[in-house]
XYZ file of N, CA, C and O in Angstrom:
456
model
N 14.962 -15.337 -6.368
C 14.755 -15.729 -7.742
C 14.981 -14.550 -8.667
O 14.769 -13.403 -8.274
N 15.291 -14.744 -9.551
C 15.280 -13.702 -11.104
C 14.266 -13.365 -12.093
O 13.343 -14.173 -11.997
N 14.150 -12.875 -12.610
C 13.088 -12.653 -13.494
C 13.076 -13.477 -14.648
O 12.052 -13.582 -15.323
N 14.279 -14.156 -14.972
C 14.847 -14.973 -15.928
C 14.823 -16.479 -15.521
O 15.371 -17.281 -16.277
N 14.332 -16.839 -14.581
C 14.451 -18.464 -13.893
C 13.539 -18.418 -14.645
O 13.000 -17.392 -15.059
N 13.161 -19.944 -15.007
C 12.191 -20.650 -15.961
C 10.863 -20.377 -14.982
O 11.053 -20.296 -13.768
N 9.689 -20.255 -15.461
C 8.356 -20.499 -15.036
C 8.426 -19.303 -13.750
O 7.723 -19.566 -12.774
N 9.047 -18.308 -13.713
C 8.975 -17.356 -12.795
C 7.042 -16.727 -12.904
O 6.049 -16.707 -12.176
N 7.382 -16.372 -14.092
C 5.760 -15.545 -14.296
C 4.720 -16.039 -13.692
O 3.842 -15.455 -13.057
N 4.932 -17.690 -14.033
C 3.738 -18.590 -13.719
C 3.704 -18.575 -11.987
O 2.764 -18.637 -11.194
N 5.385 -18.447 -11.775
C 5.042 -18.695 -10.178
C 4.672 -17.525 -9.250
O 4.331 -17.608 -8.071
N 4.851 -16.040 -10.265
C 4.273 -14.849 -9.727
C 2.529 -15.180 -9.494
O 1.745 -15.196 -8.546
N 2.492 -15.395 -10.804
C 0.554 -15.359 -10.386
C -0.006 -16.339 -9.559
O -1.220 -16.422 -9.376
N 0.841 -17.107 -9.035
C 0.590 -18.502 -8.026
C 0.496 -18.084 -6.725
O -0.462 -18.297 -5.981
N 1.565 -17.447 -6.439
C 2.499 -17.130 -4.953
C 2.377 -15.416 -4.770
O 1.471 -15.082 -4.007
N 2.988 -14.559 -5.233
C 3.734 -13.750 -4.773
C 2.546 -12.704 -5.145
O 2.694 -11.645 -4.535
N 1.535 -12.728 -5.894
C 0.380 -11.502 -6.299
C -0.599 -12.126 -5.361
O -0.517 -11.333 -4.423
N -1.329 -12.878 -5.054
C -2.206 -13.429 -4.593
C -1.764 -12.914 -2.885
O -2.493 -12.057 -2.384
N -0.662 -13.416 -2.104
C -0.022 -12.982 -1.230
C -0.252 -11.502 -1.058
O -1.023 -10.977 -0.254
N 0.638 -10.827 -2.055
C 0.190 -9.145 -1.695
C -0.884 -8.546 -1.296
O -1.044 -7.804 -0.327
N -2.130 -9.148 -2.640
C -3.306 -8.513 -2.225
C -3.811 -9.445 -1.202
O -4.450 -8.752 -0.411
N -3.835 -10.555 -0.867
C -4.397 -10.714 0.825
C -3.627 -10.182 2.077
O -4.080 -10.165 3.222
N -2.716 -9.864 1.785
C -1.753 -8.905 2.704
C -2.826 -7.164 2.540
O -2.839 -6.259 3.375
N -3.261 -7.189 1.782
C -3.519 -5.591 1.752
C -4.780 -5.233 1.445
O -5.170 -4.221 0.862
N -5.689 -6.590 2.099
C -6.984 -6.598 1.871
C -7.543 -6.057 3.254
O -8.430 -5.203 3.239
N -7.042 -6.536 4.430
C -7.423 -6.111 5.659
C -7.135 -4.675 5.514
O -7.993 -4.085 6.171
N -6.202 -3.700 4.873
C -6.389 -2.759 4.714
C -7.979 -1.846 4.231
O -8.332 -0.697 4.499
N -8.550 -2.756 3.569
C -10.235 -1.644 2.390
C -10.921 -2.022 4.172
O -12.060 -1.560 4.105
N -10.779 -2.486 5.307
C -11.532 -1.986 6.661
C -11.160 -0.782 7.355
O -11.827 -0.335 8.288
N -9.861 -0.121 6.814
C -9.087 0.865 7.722
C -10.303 2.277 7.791
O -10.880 2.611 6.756
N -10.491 2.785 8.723
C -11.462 4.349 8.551
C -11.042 5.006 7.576
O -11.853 5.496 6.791
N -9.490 5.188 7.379
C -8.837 6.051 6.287
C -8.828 5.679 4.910
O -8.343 6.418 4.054
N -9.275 4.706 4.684
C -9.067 4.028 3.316
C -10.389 4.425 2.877
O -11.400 4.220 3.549
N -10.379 5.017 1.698
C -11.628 5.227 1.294
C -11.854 3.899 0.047
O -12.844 3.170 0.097
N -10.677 3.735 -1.129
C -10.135 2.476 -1.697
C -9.433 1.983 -1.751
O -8.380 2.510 -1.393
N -9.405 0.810 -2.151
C -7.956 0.111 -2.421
C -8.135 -0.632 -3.905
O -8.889 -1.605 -3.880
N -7.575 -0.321 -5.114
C -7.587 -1.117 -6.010
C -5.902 -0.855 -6.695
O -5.022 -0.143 -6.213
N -5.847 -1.649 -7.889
C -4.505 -2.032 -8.827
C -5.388 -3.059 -9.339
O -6.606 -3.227 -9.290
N -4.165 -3.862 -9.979
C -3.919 -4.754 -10.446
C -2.521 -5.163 -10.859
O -1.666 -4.552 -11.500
N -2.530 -6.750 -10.140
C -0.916 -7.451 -10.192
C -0.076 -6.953 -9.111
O -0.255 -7.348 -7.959
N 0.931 -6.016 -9.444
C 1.511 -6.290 -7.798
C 2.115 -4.257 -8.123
O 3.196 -3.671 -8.159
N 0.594 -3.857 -8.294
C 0.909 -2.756 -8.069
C -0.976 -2.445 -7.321
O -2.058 -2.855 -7.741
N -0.593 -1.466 -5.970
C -1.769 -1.095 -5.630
C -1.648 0.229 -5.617
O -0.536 0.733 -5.775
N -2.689 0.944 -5.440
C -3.404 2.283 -5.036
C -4.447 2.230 -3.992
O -5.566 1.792 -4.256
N -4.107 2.685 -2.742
C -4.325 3.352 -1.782
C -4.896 4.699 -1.540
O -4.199 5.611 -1.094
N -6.582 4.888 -1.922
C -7.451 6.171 -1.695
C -7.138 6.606 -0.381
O -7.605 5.769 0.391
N -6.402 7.787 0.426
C -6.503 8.294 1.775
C -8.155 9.096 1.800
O -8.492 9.646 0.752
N -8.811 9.124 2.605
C -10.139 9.831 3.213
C -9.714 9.941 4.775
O -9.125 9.254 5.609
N -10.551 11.600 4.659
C -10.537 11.692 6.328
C -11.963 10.713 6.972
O -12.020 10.008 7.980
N -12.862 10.974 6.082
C -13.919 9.977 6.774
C -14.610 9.023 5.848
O -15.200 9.408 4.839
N -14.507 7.560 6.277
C -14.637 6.620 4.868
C -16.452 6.491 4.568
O -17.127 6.275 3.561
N -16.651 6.656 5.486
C -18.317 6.372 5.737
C -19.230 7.263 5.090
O -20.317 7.029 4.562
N -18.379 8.675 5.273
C -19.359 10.005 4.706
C -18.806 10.691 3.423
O -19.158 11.735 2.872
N -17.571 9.548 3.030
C -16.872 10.009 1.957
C -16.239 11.622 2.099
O -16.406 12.312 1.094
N -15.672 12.140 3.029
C -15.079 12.820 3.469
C -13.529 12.705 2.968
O -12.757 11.895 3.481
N -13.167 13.545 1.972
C -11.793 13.460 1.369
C -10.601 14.380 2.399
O -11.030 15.413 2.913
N -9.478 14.073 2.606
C -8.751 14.963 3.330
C -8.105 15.991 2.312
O -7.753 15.549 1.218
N -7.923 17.365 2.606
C -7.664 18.207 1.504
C -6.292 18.160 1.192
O -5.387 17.718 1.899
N -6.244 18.494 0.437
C -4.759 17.861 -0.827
C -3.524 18.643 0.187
O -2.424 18.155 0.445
N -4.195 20.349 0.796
C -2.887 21.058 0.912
C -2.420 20.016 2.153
O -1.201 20.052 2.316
N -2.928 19.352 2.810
C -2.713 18.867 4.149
C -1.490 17.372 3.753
O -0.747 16.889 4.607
N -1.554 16.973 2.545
C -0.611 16.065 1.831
C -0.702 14.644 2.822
O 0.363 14.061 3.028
N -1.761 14.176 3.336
C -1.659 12.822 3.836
C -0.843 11.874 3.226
O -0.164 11.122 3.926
N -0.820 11.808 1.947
C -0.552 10.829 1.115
C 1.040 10.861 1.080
O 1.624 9.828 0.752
N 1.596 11.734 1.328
C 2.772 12.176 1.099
C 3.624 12.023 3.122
O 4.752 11.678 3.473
N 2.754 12.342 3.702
C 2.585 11.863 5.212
C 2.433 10.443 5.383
O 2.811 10.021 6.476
N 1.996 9.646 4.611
C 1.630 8.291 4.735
C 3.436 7.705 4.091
O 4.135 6.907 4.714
N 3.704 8.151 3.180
C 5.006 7.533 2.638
C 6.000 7.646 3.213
O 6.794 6.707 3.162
N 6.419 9.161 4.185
C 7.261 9.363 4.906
C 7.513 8.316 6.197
O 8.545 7.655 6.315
N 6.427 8.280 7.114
C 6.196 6.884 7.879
C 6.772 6.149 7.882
O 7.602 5.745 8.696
N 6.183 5.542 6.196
C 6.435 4.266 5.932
C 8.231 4.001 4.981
O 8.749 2.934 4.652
N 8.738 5.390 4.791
C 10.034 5.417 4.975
C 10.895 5.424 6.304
O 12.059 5.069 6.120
N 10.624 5.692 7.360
C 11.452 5.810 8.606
C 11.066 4.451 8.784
O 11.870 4.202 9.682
N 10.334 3.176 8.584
C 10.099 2.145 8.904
C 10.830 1.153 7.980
O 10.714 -0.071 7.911
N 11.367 1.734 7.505
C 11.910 0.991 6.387
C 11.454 0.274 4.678
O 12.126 -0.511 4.009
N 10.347 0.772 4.404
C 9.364 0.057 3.134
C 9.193 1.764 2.250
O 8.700 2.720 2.848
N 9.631 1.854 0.966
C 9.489 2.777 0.040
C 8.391 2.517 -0.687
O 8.179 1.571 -1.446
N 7.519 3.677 -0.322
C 6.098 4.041 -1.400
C 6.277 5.199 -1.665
O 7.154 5.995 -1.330
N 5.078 5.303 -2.523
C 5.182 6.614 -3.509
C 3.654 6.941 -3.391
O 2.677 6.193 -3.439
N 3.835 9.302 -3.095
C 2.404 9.229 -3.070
C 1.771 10.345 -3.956
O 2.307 11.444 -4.098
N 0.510 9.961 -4.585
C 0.155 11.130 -5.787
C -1.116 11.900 -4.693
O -2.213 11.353 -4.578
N -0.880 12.843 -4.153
C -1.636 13.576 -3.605
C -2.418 12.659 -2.404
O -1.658 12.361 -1.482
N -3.761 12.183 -2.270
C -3.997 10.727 -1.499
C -4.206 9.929 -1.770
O -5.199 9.290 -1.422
N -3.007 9.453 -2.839
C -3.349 7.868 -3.525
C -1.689 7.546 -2.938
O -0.566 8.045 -3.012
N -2.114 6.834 -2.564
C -0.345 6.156 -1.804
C -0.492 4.788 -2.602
O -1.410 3.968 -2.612
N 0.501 4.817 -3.143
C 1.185 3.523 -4.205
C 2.028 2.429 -3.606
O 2.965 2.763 -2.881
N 1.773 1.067 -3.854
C 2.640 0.251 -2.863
C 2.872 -0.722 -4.786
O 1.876 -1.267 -5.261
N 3.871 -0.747 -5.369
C 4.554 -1.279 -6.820
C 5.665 -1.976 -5.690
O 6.405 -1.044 -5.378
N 6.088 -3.199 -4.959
C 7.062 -3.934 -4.672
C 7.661 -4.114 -6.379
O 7.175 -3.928 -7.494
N 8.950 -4.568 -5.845
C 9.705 -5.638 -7.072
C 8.956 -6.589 -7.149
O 8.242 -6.904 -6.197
N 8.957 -7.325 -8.428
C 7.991 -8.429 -9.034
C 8.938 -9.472 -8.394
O 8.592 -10.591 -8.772
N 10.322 -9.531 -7.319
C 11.195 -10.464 -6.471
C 10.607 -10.506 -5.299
O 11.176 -11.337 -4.591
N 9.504 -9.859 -4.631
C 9.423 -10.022 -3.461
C 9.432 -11.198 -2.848
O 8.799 -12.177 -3.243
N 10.183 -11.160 -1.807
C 9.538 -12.496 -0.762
C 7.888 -12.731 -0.415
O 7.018 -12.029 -0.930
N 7.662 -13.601 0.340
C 5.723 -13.553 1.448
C 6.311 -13.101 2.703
O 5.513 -13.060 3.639
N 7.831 -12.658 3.020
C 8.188 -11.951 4.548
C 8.247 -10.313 4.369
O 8.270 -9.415 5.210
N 8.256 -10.300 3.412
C 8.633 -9.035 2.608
C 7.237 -8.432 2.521
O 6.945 -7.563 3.342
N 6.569 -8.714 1.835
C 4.953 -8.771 1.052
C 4.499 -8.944 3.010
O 3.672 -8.033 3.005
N 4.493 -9.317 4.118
C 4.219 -9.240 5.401
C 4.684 -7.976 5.955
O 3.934 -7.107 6.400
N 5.969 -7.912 5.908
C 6.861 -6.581 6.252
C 5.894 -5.107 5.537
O 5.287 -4.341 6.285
N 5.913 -4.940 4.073
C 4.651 -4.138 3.580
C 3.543 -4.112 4.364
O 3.097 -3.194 5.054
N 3.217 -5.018 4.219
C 1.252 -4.873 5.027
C 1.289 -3.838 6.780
O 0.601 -2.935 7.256
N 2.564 -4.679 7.262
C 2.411 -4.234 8.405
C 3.001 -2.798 8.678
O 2.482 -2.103 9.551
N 4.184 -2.294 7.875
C 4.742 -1.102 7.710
C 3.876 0.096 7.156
O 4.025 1.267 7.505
N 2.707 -0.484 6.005
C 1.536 0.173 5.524
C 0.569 0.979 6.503
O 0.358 2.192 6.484
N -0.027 -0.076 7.451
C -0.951 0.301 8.376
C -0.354 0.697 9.503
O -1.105 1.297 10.273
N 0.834 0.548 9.878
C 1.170 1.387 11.393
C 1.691 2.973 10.650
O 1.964 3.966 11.324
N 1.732 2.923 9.445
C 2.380 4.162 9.426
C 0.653 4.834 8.914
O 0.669 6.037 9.178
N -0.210 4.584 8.532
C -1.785 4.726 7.945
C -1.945 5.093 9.724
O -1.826 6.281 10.022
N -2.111 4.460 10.441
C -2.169 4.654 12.056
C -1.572 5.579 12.431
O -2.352 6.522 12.565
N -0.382 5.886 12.732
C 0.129 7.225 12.886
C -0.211 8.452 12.301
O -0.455 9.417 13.026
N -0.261 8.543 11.006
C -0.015 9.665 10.338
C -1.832 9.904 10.490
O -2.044 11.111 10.608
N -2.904 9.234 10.510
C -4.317 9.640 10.690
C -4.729 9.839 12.265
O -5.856 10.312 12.411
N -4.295 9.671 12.982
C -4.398 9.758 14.589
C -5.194 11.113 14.887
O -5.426 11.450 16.048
């Protein structure tokens, strides 16, 4: 679809936002996640070394920036501000796509915290 098809907007807030964030809700259980918030179909991703004791991982160590690389060799482009890893899809995504994210998110969150 286009951004220009009739009733697109309406069918974003129906389908394709609702989708994302239940795609990236099982994420706020991960140990490493300290948060997860946005709004619409842009998130932010808090990295922590320990979520429980609020244990931050230190900036020089660049998790966040470790978390995007990952999730570039896997094929899905994020962006990271120190340990806030950003997941902004196109407002076109597919729900295979918006699946493909979730799962490219956490195996590379899995690797890179091991």
């Amino acid at each position: 679809e286009q951004l220009t098809t009739p009733g697109f907007l309406e069918k974003l807030r129906t389908e394709p936002i609702p989708a994302f964030w239940q795609a990236l809700n099982s994420l706020r259980e991960h140990p490493h996640v300290g948060s997860l918030r946005g709004r619409g179909m842009m998130a932010g991703m808090e990295l922590t070394r320990d979520r429980r004791a609020g244990e931050d991982y230190p900036w020089e160590q660049r998790y966040g920036h470790r978390v995007t690389l990952a999730s570039r060799e896997r094929g899905v482009n994020l962006r990271a501000i120190g340990n806030l890893v950003l997941a902004v899809p196109p407002l076109t995504i597919t729900t295979e796509e918006i699946a493909l994210l979730s799962r490219v998110l956490r195996e590379s969150l899995n690797v890179t915290t091991q």
